[in-house]
Amino acid sequence: MDIVKKIATVCIIILNVGTVYTQSATQKIDKDYYRNLEKLAAVYKDEGKYFLADSLYNEMIPLSKQYYGEASLKYAKVLNDQIDVRIESDLLEGLDNSIEKVLGIRKKYLGENSLEYAEGLNNRGRYLITAARFEEAEADMEKAAKIRLNIAGSKSDEYFNSLVNLGNLYFYKQNFIKAKDCYLQAIENSIQLENKRNQAFASVCLASLNIYIGEYGEAQNLMIQTLPLAKNYLGERHPDYVTSLSNLGSLYTMQGEFAKAEPLLKEALQLTYESFGEEHSQYFTTLNALAYLYQELNMFEQAEPMYEKSIMLRKKLYGETNPVVATALNHLAIFQINIGNFKKAEKTALEGLKVAGKSLDVSSLTHATLSNTLGMAYLEQKKFDVALNTFKNAAKILEENSEESNPVYLTILNNISSTIYEDTTQNISAIEPILLYTIEKMRSIYGEGQPQYLSALNSLATFYKANDEFEKSEKLYQTILNNYEKNIGQNSWKYITFLWNAALNSELLNKPEEAQSRYMKCFEIMKTLTAQDFAFLSEEEREYYWFARLHMIKHWQEYAVRAKILDPSLTAFAYNLELFSKSLLLNSSGKLQETILNNPE
């Protein structure tokens, strides 16, 4: 606050528009004025108010050039400080020239074995990461880290900075073991220095990594510790506090705690927009997380434009071949699978793999993840051979990188089992050991109440049902339904899938009353969800939506006809199903109406 008071005597700070009234061109440059600008810019930078800091640096650069000279260390310092905040703000245009200027001046006056030169190298490495030039970035950042370690030692802020930035680099390169080791060293460094701000910053980075690689238990424990730390020592509007909010919101979404997730993600998105606008990595990352939440809530009309906007912003900011674009394309492809647009999902996943191939090694987690999504698109189109090969190739990538405990690997194994089961030419006896392994791993990662674990149980129950072991499958279905109702609720298509499978099993167990109760419950939930979803879908999406549910409607109608001898009221049930199909027709137009009317089913 003292700094602000000093500067208030020299310049007027207009806080409501975030600009600074500069001295007139005729006013004599004052050293004190420049120093106070420098101090205030450092305060803004420390608080994460990067745009305010940048506006001050814009004023300081011509003053420094005029007063100290363009080849001076003072000029190099203010230029480097601006580079720092612009990388944080994702304002990357023209930075390469400024970075080379800084390095040239510092090399000339201080030599390459200096903390200042190391700082310039580190910033160049950070800039190269944004351009996906990872090998060049690694060379610069490792050299900077060695210089800092030799001069400042392992217990220094400079070396801490290198550890975190190297961790970020390895995270981007998807070398997760090295990334985690760097973050853990950085946390240990901050604890030894009793620096709570640094500890909060490094902990946010580690939590982001834990979520990405599926170590949700570790991530949740760390987030519980980190959120108050970030709030107290960084402030509620600091970008790293916002990242903490977004991380925790994403974690809650993955755990099915949607009511907790939404306010956190909305707050993170709003804070990011107010601080940086839309063209910032934190904004599109949080936007994507919110889209995924809405997808899980079947709010497709809100989710799809968010996914598409996230891709557009990433391409605009980083170019079309950056790995973050591939990740966003994967999210969109999964969404397209969920709404039944399998051909479009196939195309999107292939585009993502093409993007990833230009910037990442073919053994990366991103390649495996996109391959898994592509396999899902093939499986839904009944292209069993190509789906199975795609899943096996994805699993091989992770096995070669010792990633067998990664949730993506377990999802791939589950998809391999599903493909073998659905392909009547395959021997399904190989499925059970794969499923039992997957279930145990899912339990240890997610716990017994989460959708991922329950989906694995459903696959095992389906396997037992296919082998006429109906009592075994019934016990599993009861566990699945009870846990899903308790932890997540009933209003979701995933729950309908589980309940429908359980109803089929009840039929096979010759329990008609239980089967009827389950089928009718499925139908009532389906009507509710369709009322929420259908009116907001495009004509093309409605077509895919209708076909994705047609097999259920057909089966229920056949069941009603078979069972009406035992219960004549089922005639009304069959009639309601027919009305349901007609309601889809009346809410559609053009091509879909013609499709439904001409369908022999």
Coordinates of C-alpha atoms in Angstrom, one line a residue:
M1 CA 0.0 0.0 0.0
D2 CA 2.9 2.4 0.7
I3 CA 4.1 1.9 -2.9
V4 CA 0.8 2.9 -4.2
K5 CA 0.7 6.0 -2.0
K6 CA 4.1 7.1 -3.3
I7 CA 3.1 6.6 -6.9
A8 CA -0.1 8.5 -6.4
T9 CA 1.9 11.6 -5.9
V10 CA 3.4 11.2 -9.4
C11 CA 0.7 9.6 -11.5
I12 CA -3.0 8.9 -11.4
I13 CA -4.1 5.3 -11.4
I14 CA -7.5 4.8 -12.9
L15 CA -8.5 1.5 -11.4
N16 CA -11.9 1.1 -12.9
V17 CA -10.6 0.8 -16.4
G18 CA -7.2 -0.7 -15.5
T19 CA -5.1 2.0 -17.2
V20 CA -2.4 4.3 -15.9
Y21 CA -2.3 8.0 -16.9
T22 CA 1.2 8.5 -18.3
Q23 CA 3.4 11.6 -18.1
S24 CA 3.2 13.9 -21.0
A25 CA 6.0 13.8 -23.6
T26 CA 7.3 17.1 -22.5
Q27 CA 7.6 16.2 -18.8
K28 CA 11.1 15.4 -17.6
I29 CA 11.8 11.8 -16.8
D30 CA 12.2 11.2 -13.1
K31 CA 14.2 8.3 -11.7
D32 CA 12.0 8.0 -8.7
Y33 CA 8.9 7.9 -10.9
Y34 CA 10.5 5.0 -12.9
R35 CA 11.5 3.1 -9.8
N36 CA 8.0 3.5 -8.3
L37 CA 6.5 2.2 -11.6
E38 CA 8.8 -0.7 -11.3
K39 CA 7.8 -1.5 -7.8
L40 CA 4.1 -1.2 -8.5
A41 CA 4.4 -3.4 -11.6
A42 CA 6.1 -6.0 -9.4
V43 CA 3.1 -5.8 -6.9
Y44 CA 0.6 -6.3 -9.7
K45 CA 2.6 -9.2 -11.1
D46 CA 2.9 -10.9 -7.7
E47 CA -0.9 -10.6 -7.3
G48 CA -1.6 -12.1 -10.7
K49 CA -2.9 -8.8 -12.1
Y50 CA -1.0 -9.3 -15.3
F51 CA -2.8 -6.9 -17.5
L52 CA -2.2 -4.0 -15.0
A53 CA 1.4 -5.0 -14.8
D54 CA 1.7 -5.2 -18.6
S55 CA 0.2 -1.6 -18.9
L56 CA 3.0 -0.3 -16.6
Y57 CA 5.7 -2.2 -18.5
N58 CA 4.4 -0.6 -21.7
E59 CA 5.0 2.7 -20.1
M60 CA 8.4 1.8 -18.6
I61 CA 10.0 0.3 -21.8
P62 CA 10.2 3.6 -23.8
L63 CA 11.3 5.4 -20.6
S64 CA 14.0 2.8 -19.9
K65 CA 15.1 3.0 -23.5
Q66 CA 15.3 6.7 -23.4
Y67 CA 17.0 7.0 -20.0
Y68 CA 19.2 4.0 -19.8
G69 CA 19.7 3.0 -23.4
E70 CA 18.4 0.1 -25.5
A71 CA 21.5 -2.0 -24.9
S72 CA 21.4 -1.6 -21.1
L73 CA 20.8 -4.2 -18.4
K74 CA 18.0 -2.0 -17.0
Y75 CA 16.2 -2.1 -20.4
A76 CA 16.7 -5.9 -20.6
K77 CA 15.2 -6.3 -17.1
V78 CA 11.9 -4.4 -17.9
L79 CA 11.7 -6.2 -21.2
N80 CA 12.1 -9.6 -19.4
D81 CA 9.5 -8.7 -16.8
Q82 CA 7.0 -7.9 -19.5
I83 CA 7.9 -11.2 -21.3
D84 CA 7.1 -13.0 -18.0
V85 CA 3.6 -11.5 -17.6
R86 CA 2.8 -11.9 -21.3
I87 CA 3.6 -15.6 -21.2
E88 CA 1.3 -15.9 -18.2
S89 CA -1.4 -13.9 -20.0
D90 CA -1.0 -15.9 -23.3
L91 CA -0.1 -12.7 -25.1
L92 CA 2.6 -14.3 -27.3
E93 CA 2.8 -12.3 -30.4
G94 CA 6.2 -10.8 -31.0
L95 CA 7.8 -12.3 -27.8
D96 CA 10.4 -14.2 -29.7
N97 CA 12.2 -11.0 -30.7
S98 CA 12.0 -9.5 -27.2
I99 CA 13.4 -12.8 -25.7
E100 CA 16.4 -12.8 -28.0
K101 CA 17.1 -9.1 -27.2
V102 CA 17.1 -9.9 -23.5
L103 CA 19.4 -12.9 -23.9
G104 CA 21.8 -10.9 -26.1
I105 CA 22.2 -8.0 -23.7
R106 CA 22.6 -10.2 -20.6
K107 CA 25.1 -12.5 -22.4
K108 CA 27.2 -9.4 -23.4
Y109 CA 27.4 -7.8 -20.0
L110 CA 27.0 -10.8 -17.5
G111 CA 28.0 -13.8 -19.5
E112 CA 26.1 -17.1 -19.8
N113 CA 26.9 -18.2 -16.2
S114 CA 24.6 -15.7 -14.4
L115 CA 21.2 -15.8 -12.8
E116 CA 19.9 -13.1 -15.1
Y117 CA 20.9 -15.1 -18.3
A118 CA 19.4 -18.2 -16.7
E119 CA 16.1 -16.3 -16.2
G120 CA 16.1 -15.3 -19.9
L121 CA 16.7 -18.9 -20.9
N122 CA 13.9 -20.1 -18.7
N123 CA 11.5 -17.6 -20.3
R124 CA 12.5 -18.7 -23.8
G125 CA 11.8 -22.3 -22.7
R126 CA 8.3 -21.3 -21.5
Y127 CA 7.7 -19.5 -24.8
L128 CA 8.8 -22.5 -26.8
I129 CA 6.4 -24.8 -24.9
T130 CA 3.5 -22.7 -26.2
A131 CA 4.7 -23.4 -29.7
A132 CA 5.1 -27.2 -28.9
R133 CA 8.8 -27.0 -29.6
F134 CA 9.5 -29.2 -26.6
E135 CA 13.0 -30.4 -27.3
E136 CA 14.3 -26.8 -27.7
A137 CA 12.4 -25.8 -24.6
E138 CA 13.9 -28.7 -22.5
A139 CA 17.4 -27.8 -23.5
D140 CA 16.9 -24.1 -22.4
M141 CA 15.2 -24.9 -19.2
E142 CA 17.6 -27.6 -18.1
K143 CA 20.5 -25.3 -18.8
A144 CA 18.8 -22.6 -16.8
A145 CA 18.1 -25.0 -13.9
K146 CA 21.8 -26.0 -13.7
I147 CA 23.0 -22.4 -13.6
R148 CA 20.5 -21.6 -10.9
L149 CA 21.4 -24.7 -8.9
N150 CA 25.2 -23.9 -9.1
I151 CA 24.9 -20.2 -8.2
A152 CA 21.8 -19.9 -5.9
G153 CA 21.6 -23.5 -4.6
S154 CA 18.8 -25.9 -4.2
K155 CA 17.1 -23.9 -1.4
S156 CA 16.4 -20.8 -3.5
D157 CA 13.4 -19.1 -5.2
E158 CA 15.3 -19.3 -8.5
Y159 CA 15.8 -23.0 -8.4
F160 CA 12.1 -23.5 -7.2
N161 CA 11.0 -21.6 -10.3
S162 CA 13.1 -23.9 -12.6
L163 CA 11.6 -27.0 -10.9
V164 CA 8.0 -25.9 -11.5
N165 CA 8.7 -24.9 -15.1
L166 CA 10.5 -28.1 -15.8
G167 CA 7.5 -29.9 -14.3
N168 CA 5.2 -28.1 -16.6
L169 CA 7.4 -29.0 -19.6
Y170 CA 7.4 -32.7 -18.7
F171 CA 3.6 -32.5 -18.2
Y172 CA 3.2 -31.1 -21.7
K173 CA 5.6 -33.8 -23.0
Q174 CA 3.5 -36.4 -21.1
N175 CA 6.5 -37.6 -19.1
F176 CA 4.5 -37.8 -16.0
I177 CA 7.1 -39.5 -13.8
K178 CA 9.6 -36.6 -14.3
A179 CA 6.8 -34.0 -14.0
K180 CA 5.7 -35.4 -10.7
D181 CA 9.2 -35.6 -9.4
C182 CA 9.9 -31.9 -10.3
Y183 CA 6.6 -30.8 -8.6
L184 CA 7.4 -32.8 -5.4
Q185 CA 10.9 -31.3 -5.3
A186 CA 9.4 -27.8 -5.7
I187 CA 7.0 -28.4 -2.8
E188 CA 9.8 -29.7 -0.6
N189 CA 11.9 -26.6 -1.6
S190 CA 9.1 -24.3 -0.6
I191 CA 8.5 -26.0 2.7
Q192 CA 12.2 -25.8 3.6
L193 CA 12.1 -22.0 2.7
E194 CA 8.8 -21.7 4.7
N195 CA 7.4 -20.0 1.5
K196 CA 3.6 -20.6 1.6
R197 CA 3.0 -18.9 -1.7
N198 CA 5.5 -21.1 -3.5
Q199 CA 4.0 -24.2 -1.8
A200 CA 0.5 -23.2 -2.9
F201 CA 1.7 -22.7 -6.5
A202 CA 3.6 -26.0 -6.8
S203 CA 0.7 -27.9 -5.1
V204 CA -1.8 -26.5 -7.7
C205 CA 0.5 -27.9 -10.4
L206 CA 0.8 -31.3 -8.8
A207 CA -3.0 -31.5 -8.3
S208 CA -3.5 -30.7 -11.9
L209 CA -1.2 -33.6 -12.9
N210 CA -2.8 -36.0 -10.4
I211 CA -6.3 -35.3 -12.0
Y212 CA -4.9 -35.7 -15.5
I213 CA -3.3 -39.1 -14.8
G214 CA -6.3 -40.3 -12.8
E215 CA -4.8 -40.3 -9.3
Y216 CA -8.0 -38.8 -7.9
G217 CA -7.6 -39.8 -4.3
E218 CA -4.2 -38.0 -4.1
A219 CA -5.6 -35.1 -6.1
Q220 CA -8.6 -34.7 -3.7
N221 CA -6.4 -34.8 -0.6
L222 CA -4.0 -32.3 -2.1
M223 CA -6.8 -30.0 -3.2
I224 CA -8.4 -29.9 0.2
Q225 CA -5.0 -28.7 1.6
T226 CA -4.2 -26.4 -1.3
L227 CA -7.4 -24.4 -1.8
P228 CA -7.2 -22.5 1.5
L229 CA -3.5 -22.1 1.1
A230 CA -3.9 -20.6 -2.4
K231 CA -6.8 -18.3 -1.2
N232 CA -4.8 -17.0 1.8
Y233 CA -1.4 -16.6 0.2
L234 CA -2.2 -15.9 -3.5
G235 CA -5.6 -14.2 -3.2
E236 CA -9.1 -15.0 -4.6
R237 CA -8.4 -13.4 -8.0
H238 CA -4.9 -14.9 -8.5
P239 CA -4.8 -17.2 -11.6
D240 CA -3.5 -20.1 -9.5
Y241 CA -6.3 -19.8 -7.1
V242 CA -8.7 -19.9 -10.0
T243 CA -6.9 -23.0 -11.3
S244 CA -7.5 -24.6 -7.9
L245 CA -11.2 -23.9 -8.2
S246 CA -11.3 -25.4 -11.7
N247 CA -9.4 -28.5 -10.6
L248 CA -11.7 -29.1 -7.7
G249 CA -14.8 -28.6 -9.9
S250 CA -13.4 -31.1 -12.4
L251 CA -12.7 -33.6 -9.7
Y252 CA -16.2 -33.4 -8.4
T253 CA -17.6 -33.9 -11.9
M254 CA -15.5 -37.1 -12.3
Q255 CA -16.8 -38.3 -8.9
G256 CA -20.4 -37.6 -9.9
E257 CA -20.9 -34.8 -7.4
F258 CA -22.4 -32.4 -10.0
A259 CA -24.1 -30.0 -7.5
K260 CA -20.7 -29.3 -6.0
A261 CA -18.9 -29.0 -9.3
E262 CA -21.0 -26.5 -11.1
P263 CA -20.7 -23.4 -8.8
L264 CA -16.9 -23.9 -8.6
L265 CA -16.5 -24.1 -12.4
K266 CA -18.8 -21.2 -13.0
E267 CA -16.8 -19.1 -10.5
A268 CA -13.5 -20.1 -12.1
L269 CA -14.8 -19.2 -15.6
Q270 CA -16.1 -15.8 -14.5
L271 CA -12.9 -14.9 -12.6
T272 CA -10.7 -15.9 -15.6
Y273 CA -12.9 -13.9 -18.0
E274 CA -12.7 -10.8 -15.8
S275 CA -8.9 -11.1 -15.5
F276 CA -7.8 -12.3 -18.9
G277 CA -10.8 -12.4 -21.3
E278 CA -11.6 -15.4 -23.4
E279 CA -8.2 -15.8 -25.2
H280 CA -6.4 -17.4 -22.3
S281 CA -5.5 -21.1 -21.5
Q282 CA -7.3 -21.0 -18.2
Y283 CA -10.5 -19.8 -19.8
F284 CA -10.8 -22.5 -22.4
T285 CA -9.6 -25.2 -19.9
T286 CA -12.4 -24.2 -17.5
L287 CA -14.9 -23.9 -20.4
N288 CA -14.1 -27.4 -21.4
A289 CA -14.5 -28.7 -17.8
L290 CA -17.9 -27.0 -17.6
A291 CA -19.0 -28.5 -21.0
Y292 CA -18.1 -31.9 -19.6
L293 CA -20.2 -31.3 -16.5
Y294 CA -23.2 -30.4 -18.7
Q295 CA -22.6 -33.4 -20.9
E296 CA -22.8 -35.6 -17.8
L297 CA -26.0 -33.8 -16.8
N298 CA -27.4 -34.5 -20.4
M299 CA -27.6 -30.7 -21.0
F300 CA -26.3 -31.2 -24.6
E301 CA -27.5 -27.9 -25.9
Q302 CA -25.2 -26.1 -23.5
A303 CA -22.3 -28.5 -23.7
E304 CA -21.7 -28.7 -27.5
P305 CA -21.1 -25.0 -28.2
M306 CA -18.7 -24.9 -25.3
Y307 CA -16.7 -27.8 -26.7
E308 CA -16.6 -26.1 -30.1
K309 CA -15.6 -22.7 -28.7
S310 CA -12.8 -24.3 -26.6
I311 CA -11.3 -25.8 -29.8
M312 CA -11.7 -22.5 -31.7
L313 CA -9.9 -20.5 -28.9
R314 CA -7.1 -23.1 -28.7
K315 CA -6.4 -23.0 -32.4
K316 CA -6.5 -19.2 -32.4
L317 CA -4.1 -18.9 -29.5
Y318 CA -1.7 -21.7 -30.1
G319 CA -2.1 -22.8 -33.7
E320 CA -3.9 -25.8 -35.2
T321 CA -1.1 -28.4 -34.4
N322 CA -0.7 -27.8 -30.7
P323 CA -1.4 -30.8 -28.3
V324 CA -4.0 -28.8 -26.4
V325 CA -6.1 -28.8 -29.7
A326 CA -5.8 -32.6 -29.9
T327 CA -7.1 -32.9 -26.3
A328 CA -10.1 -30.7 -27.0
L329 CA -10.9 -32.6 -30.2
N330 CA -11.0 -35.8 -28.1
H331 CA -13.5 -34.2 -25.7
L332 CA -15.7 -33.2 -28.6
A333 CA -15.5 -36.7 -30.1
I334 CA -16.6 -38.3 -26.8
F335 CA -19.5 -35.9 -26.7
Q336 CA -20.5 -36.9 -30.3
I337 CA -20.5 -40.5 -29.3
N338 CA -22.7 -39.8 -26.3
I339 CA -25.4 -38.1 -28.6
G340 CA -25.1 -41.0 -31.1
N341 CA -23.3 -39.2 -33.9
F342 CA -20.7 -42.0 -34.3
K343 CA -19.5 -41.1 -37.8
K344 CA -18.8 -37.6 -36.8
A345 CA -17.0 -38.8 -33.7
E346 CA -14.8 -41.0 -35.9
K347 CA -13.9 -38.1 -38.0
T348 CA -13.2 -35.8 -35.0
A349 CA -11.0 -38.5 -33.3
L350 CA -9.0 -39.0 -36.5
E351 CA -8.4 -35.3 -36.7
G352 CA -7.2 -35.3 -33.1
L353 CA -4.7 -38.1 -33.8
K354 CA -3.5 -36.1 -36.9
V355 CA -2.9 -33.0 -34.7
A356 CA -1.2 -35.1 -32.0
G357 CA 1.1 -36.7 -34.5
K358 CA 2.5 -33.4 -35.4
S359 CA 3.6 -32.4 -31.9
L360 CA 3.8 -35.4 -29.7
D361 CA 5.5 -38.8 -29.7
V362 CA 3.3 -41.6 -30.9
S363 CA 3.7 -43.2 -27.4
S364 CA 2.0 -40.3 -25.6
L365 CA -1.1 -40.6 -23.4
T366 CA -2.9 -38.3 -25.8
H367 CA -2.4 -40.8 -28.6
A368 CA -3.7 -43.6 -26.5
T369 CA -6.7 -41.6 -25.3
L370 CA -7.6 -40.5 -28.8
S371 CA -7.2 -44.1 -30.1
N372 CA -9.5 -45.3 -27.4
T373 CA -12.1 -42.7 -28.4
L374 CA -11.7 -43.7 -32.1
G375 CA -12.2 -47.4 -31.1
M376 CA -15.4 -46.4 -29.3
A377 CA -16.7 -44.8 -32.5
Y378 CA -15.9 -47.9 -34.5
L379 CA -17.5 -50.2 -31.9
E380 CA -20.7 -48.2 -31.9
Q381 CA -20.8 -48.6 -35.7
K382 CA -20.3 -52.4 -35.3
K383 CA -16.9 -52.3 -37.0
F384 CA -15.6 -54.9 -34.5
D385 CA -12.3 -55.9 -36.1
V386 CA -11.0 -52.4 -36.6
A387 CA -12.3 -51.4 -33.1
L388 CA -10.6 -54.3 -31.4
N389 CA -7.3 -53.5 -33.2
T390 CA -7.6 -49.8 -32.3
F391 CA -8.2 -50.6 -28.6
K392 CA -5.3 -53.1 -28.5
N393 CA -2.9 -50.6 -30.1
A394 CA -4.0 -48.0 -27.5
A395 CA -3.4 -50.5 -24.6
K396 CA 0.0 -51.3 -26.0
I397 CA 1.1 -47.6 -25.9
L398 CA 0.3 -47.5 -22.2
E399 CA 1.8 -50.9 -21.4
E400 CA 5.0 -49.8 -23.0
N401 CA 5.0 -46.7 -20.7
S402 CA 4.1 -48.7 -17.5
E403 CA 0.8 -46.9 -17.3
E404 CA -1.3 -50.0 -16.4
S405 CA -2.9 -48.2 -13.4
N406 CA -4.0 -45.2 -15.5
P407 CA -7.8 -44.9 -15.7
V408 CA -7.5 -44.6 -19.5
Y409 CA -5.8 -48.0 -19.7
L410 CA -8.5 -49.5 -17.6
T411 CA -11.2 -47.9 -19.8
I412 CA -9.4 -49.4 -22.8
L413 CA -9.4 -52.9 -21.2
N414 CA -13.2 -52.5 -20.5
N415 CA -13.7 -51.5 -24.1
I416 CA -11.7 -54.5 -25.4
S417 CA -14.0 -56.8 -23.3
S418 CA -17.1 -55.0 -24.7
T419 CA -15.9 -55.5 -28.3
I420 CA -15.2 -59.2 -27.8
Y421 CA -18.6 -59.7 -26.2
E422 CA -20.5 -57.9 -28.9
D423 CA -18.6 -59.6 -31.8
T424 CA -20.3 -63.0 -32.1
T425 CA -17.2 -64.4 -33.8
Q426 CA -15.0 -64.0 -30.7
N427 CA -14.4 -66.4 -27.9
I428 CA -15.8 -64.6 -24.8
S429 CA -14.1 -66.8 -22.3
A430 CA -11.1 -64.4 -22.4
I431 CA -13.2 -61.6 -21.0
E432 CA -13.6 -62.6 -17.4
P433 CA -10.0 -62.2 -16.2
I434 CA -9.7 -58.8 -18.0
L435 CA -12.9 -57.6 -16.3
L436 CA -11.9 -58.8 -12.8
Y437 CA -8.6 -57.0 -13.1
T438 CA -10.3 -53.9 -14.4
I439 CA -12.8 -53.9 -11.6
E440 CA -10.2 -54.2 -8.8
K441 CA -8.2 -51.4 -10.3
M442 CA -11.3 -49.2 -10.8
R443 CA -12.3 -49.8 -7.1
S444 CA -8.9 -48.7 -5.9
I445 CA -8.9 -45.5 -8.0
Y446 CA -12.5 -44.3 -7.9
G447 CA -14.2 -46.1 -5.0
E448 CA -17.3 -48.2 -5.2
G449 CA -19.8 -45.3 -5.8
Q450 CA -18.4 -43.8 -8.9
P451 CA -19.7 -44.4 -12.5
Q452 CA -16.4 -45.7 -13.8
Y453 CA -16.3 -48.5 -11.3
L454 CA -20.1 -49.3 -11.7
S455 CA -19.6 -49.4 -15.5
A456 CA -16.9 -52.1 -15.0
L457 CA -19.3 -54.0 -12.8
N458 CA -22.0 -53.8 -15.5
S459 CA -19.6 -55.3 -18.0
L460 CA -18.9 -58.3 -15.7
A461 CA -22.7 -58.7 -15.0
T462 CA -23.3 -58.7 -18.8
F463 CA -20.6 -61.3 -19.2
Y464 CA -22.2 -63.6 -16.6
K465 CA -25.6 -63.1 -18.2
A466 CA -24.2 -64.1 -21.6
N467 CA -22.9 -67.3 -19.9
D468 CA -26.4 -68.1 -18.3
E469 CA -25.0 -67.3 -14.8
F470 CA -28.1 -65.2 -14.1
E471 CA -27.9 -65.3 -10.3
K472 CA -24.3 -64.0 -10.4
S473 CA -25.3 -61.2 -12.7
E474 CA -28.4 -60.3 -10.6
K475 CA -26.3 -59.7 -7.5
L476 CA -24.0 -57.4 -9.5
Y477 CA -27.0 -55.5 -11.0
Q478 CA -28.4 -54.9 -7.5
T479 CA -25.1 -53.6 -6.3
I480 CA -24.8 -51.3 -9.4
L481 CA -28.3 -49.9 -9.1
N482 CA -28.1 -49.3 -5.3
N483 CA -24.8 -47.6 -5.5
Y484 CA -25.8 -45.5 -8.5
E485 CA -29.0 -44.4 -6.8
K486 CA -27.2 -43.6 -3.6
N487 CA -24.3 -41.7 -5.0
I488 CA -25.5 -40.2 -8.3
G489 CA -29.2 -40.5 -8.7
Q490 CA -31.5 -42.0 -11.3
N491 CA -32.0 -39.3 -14.0
S492 CA -29.2 -40.3 -16.4
W493 CA -28.9 -42.4 -19.5
K494 CA -26.2 -44.4 -17.8
Y495 CA -28.6 -45.4 -15.1
I496 CA -31.2 -46.3 -17.7
T497 CA -28.7 -48.6 -19.3
F498 CA -27.9 -50.4 -16.0
L499 CA -31.6 -50.7 -15.2
W500 CA -32.5 -52.0 -18.6
N501 CA -29.8 -54.7 -18.4
A502 CA -31.1 -55.6 -15.0
A503 CA -34.6 -55.9 -16.4
L504 CA -33.4 -58.2 -19.2
N505 CA -31.7 -60.3 -16.5
S506 CA -35.0 -60.5 -14.5
E507 CA -36.7 -61.8 -17.6
L508 CA -34.1 -64.5 -18.0
L509 CA -34.5 -65.4 -14.3
N510 CA -38.2 -65.8 -14.9
K511 CA -39.2 -63.0 -12.6
P512 CA -41.8 -61.2 -14.7
E513 CA -43.0 -58.8 -12.0
E514 CA -39.5 -57.6 -11.3
A515 CA -38.8 -57.3 -15.0
Q516 CA -42.0 -55.3 -15.6
S517 CA -41.2 -52.9 -12.7
R518 CA -37.7 -52.3 -14.0
Y519 CA -38.8 -51.7 -17.6
M520 CA -41.6 -49.3 -16.7
K521 CA -39.2 -47.4 -14.5
C522 CA -36.7 -47.1 -17.4
F523 CA -39.5 -45.8 -19.6
E524 CA -40.6 -43.1 -17.1
I525 CA -37.0 -41.9 -16.7
M526 CA -36.5 -42.0 -20.4
K527 CA -39.5 -39.8 -21.0
T528 CA -38.2 -37.2 -18.5
L529 CA -34.7 -37.1 -20.0
T530 CA -36.0 -36.9 -23.6
A531 CA -38.3 -34.0 -22.6
Q532 CA -35.1 -32.2 -21.3
D533 CA -32.9 -33.0 -24.3
F534 CA -34.9 -33.4 -27.5
A535 CA -36.2 -29.8 -28.0
F536 CA -32.7 -28.4 -27.8
L537 CA -31.0 -30.8 -30.3
S538 CA -30.5 -29.9 -34.0
E539 CA -32.3 -31.9 -36.7
E540 CA -29.2 -34.0 -37.3
E541 CA -28.7 -34.6 -33.6
R542 CA -32.3 -35.6 -33.2
E543 CA -31.9 -38.3 -35.8
Y544 CA -28.9 -39.8 -34.1
Y545 CA -30.7 -39.4 -30.7
W546 CA -33.8 -41.3 -31.9
F547 CA -31.8 -44.2 -33.5
A548 CA -29.7 -44.5 -30.3
R549 CA -32.9 -45.2 -28.3
L550 CA -34.9 -47.2 -30.9
H551 CA -33.6 -50.6 -29.9
M552 CA -34.8 -50.0 -26.3
I553 CA -38.3 -48.9 -27.5
K554 CA -38.6 -51.9 -29.8
H555 CA -37.6 -54.3 -27.1
W556 CA -40.0 -52.9 -24.5
Q557 CA -42.9 -53.1 -27.0
E558 CA -42.0 -56.7 -27.8
Y559 CA -41.9 -57.4 -24.0
A560 CA -45.3 -55.8 -23.5
V561 CA -46.8 -57.9 -26.2
R562 CA -45.3 -61.1 -24.8
A563 CA -46.3 -60.4 -21.2
K564 CA -49.8 -58.9 -21.7
I565 CA -51.4 -62.4 -21.1
L566 CA -50.0 -62.3 -17.6
D567 CA -50.9 -58.6 -17.1
P568 CA -53.4 -57.0 -19.5
S569 CA -52.4 -53.5 -18.3
L570 CA -49.2 -53.9 -20.3
T571 CA -51.3 -53.1 -23.4
A572 CA -51.4 -49.5 -22.1
F573 CA -47.7 -49.7 -21.6
A574 CA -47.1 -50.6 -25.2
Y575 CA -49.5 -47.9 -26.3
N576 CA -47.5 -45.3 -24.2
L577 CA -44.4 -46.4 -25.9
E578 CA -46.0 -45.9 -29.3
L579 CA -47.1 -42.4 -28.2
F580 CA -43.6 -41.7 -27.1
S581 CA -42.3 -42.5 -30.6
K582 CA -45.0 -40.3 -32.1
S583 CA -44.0 -37.4 -29.8
L584 CA -40.5 -37.6 -31.2
L585 CA -42.0 -37.4 -34.7
L586 CA -44.2 -34.4 -33.8
N587 CA -41.2 -32.6 -32.4
S588 CA -39.1 -33.1 -35.5
S589 CA -39.4 -32.0 -39.1
G590 CA -38.2 -32.8 -42.6
K591 CA -35.7 -35.5 -42.9
L592 CA -36.3 -37.1 -39.5
Q593 CA -40.0 -37.3 -39.9
E594 CA -39.5 -39.1 -43.2
T595 CA -36.9 -41.4 -41.6
I596 CA -39.3 -42.4 -38.8
L597 CA -42.3 -42.8 -41.0
N598 CA -40.5 -45.0 -43.5
N599 CA -38.7 -47.1 -40.9
P600 CA -40.1 -50.7 -41.0
E601 CA -39.7 -51.0 -37.2

